[in-house]
Amino acid sequence: RKIHGAAGTFDIPLPSAGSPGIECRLGGGANGDMHQVVVSFATPVTFTSAAITSGSGTVLGTSVVGNEITINFAAANAQTIALKLFGVNDGSGAGDLSIPISLLLGDANANGVVNATDISATKAQSGSATTSANFRLDITPNGTINSSDVAIEKSNSGTGLPPGP
């Protein structure tokens, strides 16, 4: 979840099975590596803890309000992590939930590599306000697609996710 200035809050879908969602936007903090995940349930939920169990990263804090768990974490670019929630109970019994998340700064089209296709798409929208249709192009989540977004993509061009297991 990222807030794109006055344009609003936009989320990358993170399925618990299948291919992980790819977070392509700059995170907060001095290194741009701080991110937030919000997990929504149909009913009020509790959990005991959260940890990154695969990949390199650290859970910075968690909260639960009603049917949503919010996890703040820091993790390096160009990797897939497993964020695990332990002791999740939504009224149907307790269990653990693992959420795979790929982090690849600049991969606006979510294909696992930053390349000319990402850069061209962002250049074509440069000067546009961020919307629900183009938020992945706002790499510096500030509400406007601009040359700063293109510059980050250019500096990360050629970066890709490591092959999966």
mmCIF file of C-alpha atoms in Angstrom:
data_model
loop_
_atom_site.group_PDB
_atom_site.id
_atom_site.type_symbol
_atom_site.label_atom_id
_atom_site.label_comp_id
_atom_site.label_asym_id
_atom_site.label_seq_id
_atom_site.Cartn_x
_atom_site.Cartn_y
_atom_site.Cartn_z
ATOM 1 C CA ARG A 1 0.000 0.000 0.000
ATOM 2 C CA LYS A 2 1.322 3.399 -0.979
ATOM 3 C CA ILE A 3 -0.183 6.870 -0.690
ATOM 4 C CA HIS A 4 0.319 8.814 -3.925
ATOM 5 C CA GLY A 5 -0.138 12.331 -2.562
ATOM 6 C CA ALA A 6 -3.567 13.835 -3.198
ATOM 7 C CA ALA A 7 -4.245 11.162 -5.856
ATOM 8 C CA GLY A 8 -4.989 8.648 -3.093
ATOM 9 C CA THR A 9 -3.954 5.250 -1.819
ATOM 10 C CA PHE A 10 -3.229 2.421 -4.238
ATOM 11 C CA ASP A 11 -2.547 -1.234 -3.488
ATOM 12 C CA ILE A 12 -0.700 -3.952 -5.404
ATOM 13 C CA PRO A 13 -2.639 -7.250 -5.208
ATOM 14 C CA LEU A 14 -0.664 -9.838 -3.229
ATOM 15 C CA PRO A 15 -2.188 -13.284 -3.757
ATOM 16 C CA SER A 16 -1.433 -15.903 -1.109
ATOM 17 C CA ALA A 17 -0.987 -18.502 -3.871
ATOM 18 C CA GLY A 18 0.460 -18.431 -7.369
ATOM 19 C CA SER A 19 2.780 -15.723 -8.654
ATOM 20 C CA PRO A 20 3.591 -13.019 -6.102
ATOM 21 C CA GLY A 21 2.543 -9.441 -6.680
ATOM 22 C CA ILE A 22 5.438 -7.163 -7.621
ATOM 23 C CA GLU A 23 5.899 -3.899 -5.709
ATOM 24 C CA CYS A 24 7.573 -1.541 -8.181
ATOM 25 C CA ARG A 25 7.257 1.732 -6.248
ATOM 26 C CA LEU A 26 9.787 3.457 -4.043
ATOM 27 C CA GLY A 27 9.240 2.824 -0.352
ATOM 28 C CA GLY A 28 9.716 5.166 2.570
ATOM 29 C CA GLY A 29 12.743 5.616 4.782
ATOM 30 C CA ALA A 30 16.290 6.712 4.048
ATOM 31 C CA ASN A 31 16.930 3.730 1.751
ATOM 32 C CA GLY A 32 13.478 3.672 0.126
ATOM 33 C CA ASP A 33 13.038 0.121 1.402
ATOM 34 C CA MET A 34 10.146 0.563 3.857
ATOM 35 C CA HIS A 35 6.809 -0.837 2.686
ATOM 36 C CA GLN A 36 3.348 -1.552 4.053
ATOM 37 C CA VAL A 37 1.043 -4.520 3.503
ATOM 38 C CA VAL A 38 -2.623 -4.510 4.491
ATOM 39 C CA VAL A 39 -4.356 -7.889 4.676
ATOM 40 C CA SER A 40 -8.164 -7.797 4.730
ATOM 41 C CA PHE A 41 -10.407 -10.561 6.029
ATOM 42 C CA ALA A 42 -14.182 -11.022 5.783
ATOM 43 C CA THR A 43 -14.577 -10.941 9.579
ATOM 44 C CA PRO A 44 -12.691 -9.446 12.541
ATOM 45 C CA VAL A 45 -9.277 -11.045 12.931
ATOM 46 C CA THR A 46 -6.493 -11.542 15.467
ATOM 47 C CA PHE A 47 -2.927 -12.812 15.032
ATOM 48 C CA THR A 48 0.083 -13.418 17.258
ATOM 49 C CA SER A 49 3.077 -12.161 15.232
ATOM 50 C CA ALA A 50 4.592 -11.510 11.805
ATOM 51 C CA ALA A 51 8.024 -12.217 10.333
ATOM 52 C CA ILE A 52 9.839 -12.374 7.026
ATOM 53 C CA THR A 53 10.620 -16.076 6.747
ATOM 54 C CA SER A 54 12.240 -16.107 3.308
ATOM 55 C CA GLY A 55 14.418 -13.433 1.729
ATOM 56 C CA SER A 56 16.094 -10.497 3.405
ATOM 57 C CA GLY A 57 14.014 -8.083 5.451
ATOM 58 C CA THR A 58 12.636 -7.049 8.820
ATOM 59 C CA VAL A 59 9.127 -6.531 10.152
ATOM 60 C CA LEU A 60 9.068 -3.040 11.682
ATOM 61 C CA GLY A 61 5.601 -3.087 13.225
ATOM 62 C CA THR A 62 2.096 -4.509 12.994
ATOM 63 C CA SER A 63 -1.436 -3.555 13.945
ATOM 64 C CA VAL A 64 -4.898 -5.021 13.679
ATOM 65 C CA VAL A 65 -8.136 -3.077 13.437
ATOM 66 C CA GLY A 66 -11.325 -5.059 12.914
ATOM 67 C CA ASN A 67 -10.856 -7.196 9.836
ATOM 68 C CA GLU A 68 -7.516 -5.700 8.684
ATOM 69 C CA ILE A 69 -3.934 -6.506 9.649
ATOM 70 C CA THR A 70 -1.306 -3.901 8.722
ATOM 71 C CA ILE A 71 2.356 -4.886 8.516
ATOM 72 C CA ASN A 72 5.189 -2.382 8.056
ATOM 73 C CA PHE A 73 8.479 -3.875 6.894
ATOM 74 C CA ALA A 74 11.830 -3.037 5.333
ATOM 75 C CA ALA A 75 13.336 -5.203 2.607
ATOM 76 C CA ALA A 76 15.954 -4.835 -0.108
ATOM 77 C CA ASN A 77 15.128 -4.454 -3.788
ATOM 78 C CA ALA A 78 15.213 -7.228 -6.418
ATOM 79 C CA GLN A 79 14.001 -10.155 -4.346
ATOM 80 C CA THR A 80 10.944 -12.160 -3.411
ATOM 81 C CA ILE A 81 10.205 -12.421 0.283
ATOM 82 C CA ALA A 82 7.714 -14.476 2.276
ATOM 83 C CA LEU A 83 5.853 -12.416 4.857
ATOM 84 C CA LYS A 84 4.307 -14.806 7.360
ATOM 85 C CA LEU A 85 1.486 -14.042 9.793
ATOM 86 C CA PHE A 86 1.402 -16.474 12.710
ATOM 87 C CA GLY A 87 -1.668 -17.496 14.682
ATOM 88 C CA VAL A 88 -4.204 -15.826 12.390
ATOM 89 C CA ASN A 89 -7.758 -16.329 13.684
ATOM 90 C CA ASP A 90 -10.728 -14.946 11.766
ATOM 91 C CA GLY A 91 -13.277 -16.925 13.769
ATOM 92 C CA SER A 92 -12.804 -20.145 11.820
ATOM 93 C CA GLY A 93 -9.761 -21.323 13.785
ATOM 94 C CA ALA A 94 -6.133 -20.260 14.074
ATOM 95 C CA GLY A 95 -3.423 -20.864 11.500
ATOM 96 C CA ASP A 96 -0.505 -19.260 9.738
ATOM 97 C CA LEU A 97 -0.666 -17.276 6.498
ATOM 98 C CA SER A 98 2.320 -16.803 4.183
ATOM 99 C CA ILE A 99 2.233 -13.976 1.635
ATOM 100 C CA PRO A 100 4.840 -13.930 -1.142
ATOM 101 C CA ILE A 101 5.877 -10.404 -2.196
ATOM 102 C CA SER A 102 8.323 -9.492 -4.946
ATOM 103 C CA LEU A 103 10.140 -6.163 -4.735
ATOM 104 C CA LEU A 104 11.513 -4.741 -7.989
ATOM 105 C CA LEU A 105 11.845 -0.972 -8.133
ATOM 106 C CA GLY A 106 10.785 0.344 -11.544
ATOM 107 C CA ASP A 107 9.079 -2.810 -12.866
ATOM 108 C CA ALA A 108 5.904 -0.930 -13.802
ATOM 109 C CA ASN A 109 4.500 -3.738 -15.960
ATOM 110 C CA ALA A 110 5.229 -6.411 -13.322
ATOM 111 C CA ASN A 111 7.019 -8.840 -15.629
ATOM 112 C CA GLY A 112 10.019 -9.405 -13.339
ATOM 113 C CA VAL A 113 12.566 -7.183 -15.100
ATOM 114 C CA VAL A 114 13.077 -3.423 -15.454
ATOM 115 C CA ASN A 115 13.641 -2.564 -19.107
ATOM 116 C CA ALA A 116 12.789 -0.251 -22.010
ATOM 117 C CA THR A 117 9.137 -1.340 -21.923
ATOM 118 C CA ASP A 118 8.730 0.079 -18.404
ATOM 119 C CA ILE A 119 10.588 3.270 -19.306
ATOM 120 C CA SER A 120 8.552 3.831 -22.505
ATOM 121 C CA ALA A 121 5.225 3.352 -20.711
ATOM 122 C CA THR A 122 6.223 5.825 -18.003
ATOM 123 C CA LYS A 123 7.522 8.379 -20.530
ATOM 124 C CA ALA A 124 4.221 8.141 -22.431
ATOM 125 C CA GLN A 125 2.303 9.104 -19.258
ATOM 126 C CA SER A 126 4.793 11.729 -18.035
ATOM 127 C CA GLY A 127 2.962 14.811 -16.809
ATOM 128 C CA SER A 128 -0.184 12.832 -16.013
ATOM 129 C CA ALA A 129 -1.872 12.691 -12.642
ATOM 130 C CA THR A 130 -1.820 9.320 -10.917
ATOM 131 C CA THR A 131 -5.040 7.298 -11.219
ATOM 132 C CA SER A 132 -6.150 3.749 -10.432
ATOM 133 C CA ALA A 133 -5.305 2.879 -14.053
ATOM 134 C CA ASN A 134 -1.701 4.169 -14.072
ATOM 135 C CA PHE A 135 -0.489 4.200 -10.431
ATOM 136 C CA ARG A 136 2.215 1.586 -11.145
ATOM 137 C CA LEU A 137 3.960 4.200 -13.335
ATOM 138 C CA ASP A 138 4.206 6.637 -10.385
ATOM 139 C CA ILE A 139 7.409 5.011 -9.090
ATOM 140 C CA THR A 140 8.012 7.891 -6.606
ATOM 141 C CA PRO A 141 4.454 7.717 -5.237
ATOM 142 C CA ASN A 142 3.758 11.459 -5.195
ATOM 143 C CA GLY A 143 0.601 11.702 -7.306
ATOM 144 C CA THR A 144 2.202 12.698 -10.624
ATOM 145 C CA ILE A 145 4.028 10.624 -13.217
ATOM 146 C CA ASN A 146 7.144 12.584 -14.158
ATOM 147 C CA SER A 147 10.835 12.550 -15.048
ATOM 148 C CA SER A 148 11.770 11.367 -11.531
ATOM 149 C CA ASP A 149 9.861 8.142 -12.179
ATOM 150 C CA VAL A 150 11.616 7.679 -15.536
ATOM 151 C CA ALA A 151 15.015 8.378 -13.936
ATOM 152 C CA ILE A 152 14.502 5.642 -11.318
ATOM 153 C CA GLU A 153 13.490 3.172 -14.007
ATOM 154 C CA LYS A 154 16.537 4.094 -16.107
ATOM 155 C CA SER A 155 18.872 3.680 -13.127
ATOM 156 C CA ASN A 156 17.360 0.225 -12.438
ATOM 157 C CA SER A 157 17.199 -0.883 -16.074
ATOM 158 C CA GLY A 158 18.480 -4.429 -16.423
ATOM 159 C CA THR A 159 17.579 -5.330 -12.848
ATOM 160 C CA GLY A 160 15.438 -8.418 -12.503
ATOM 161 C CA LEU A 161 14.058 -10.796 -9.962
ATOM 162 C CA PRO A 162 16.158 -13.895 -9.331
ATOM 163 C CA PRO A 163 14.689 -17.102 -10.757
ATOM 164 C CA GLY A 164 12.146 -18.809 -8.517
ATOM 165 C CA PRO A 165 12.568 -22.236 -6.969
#
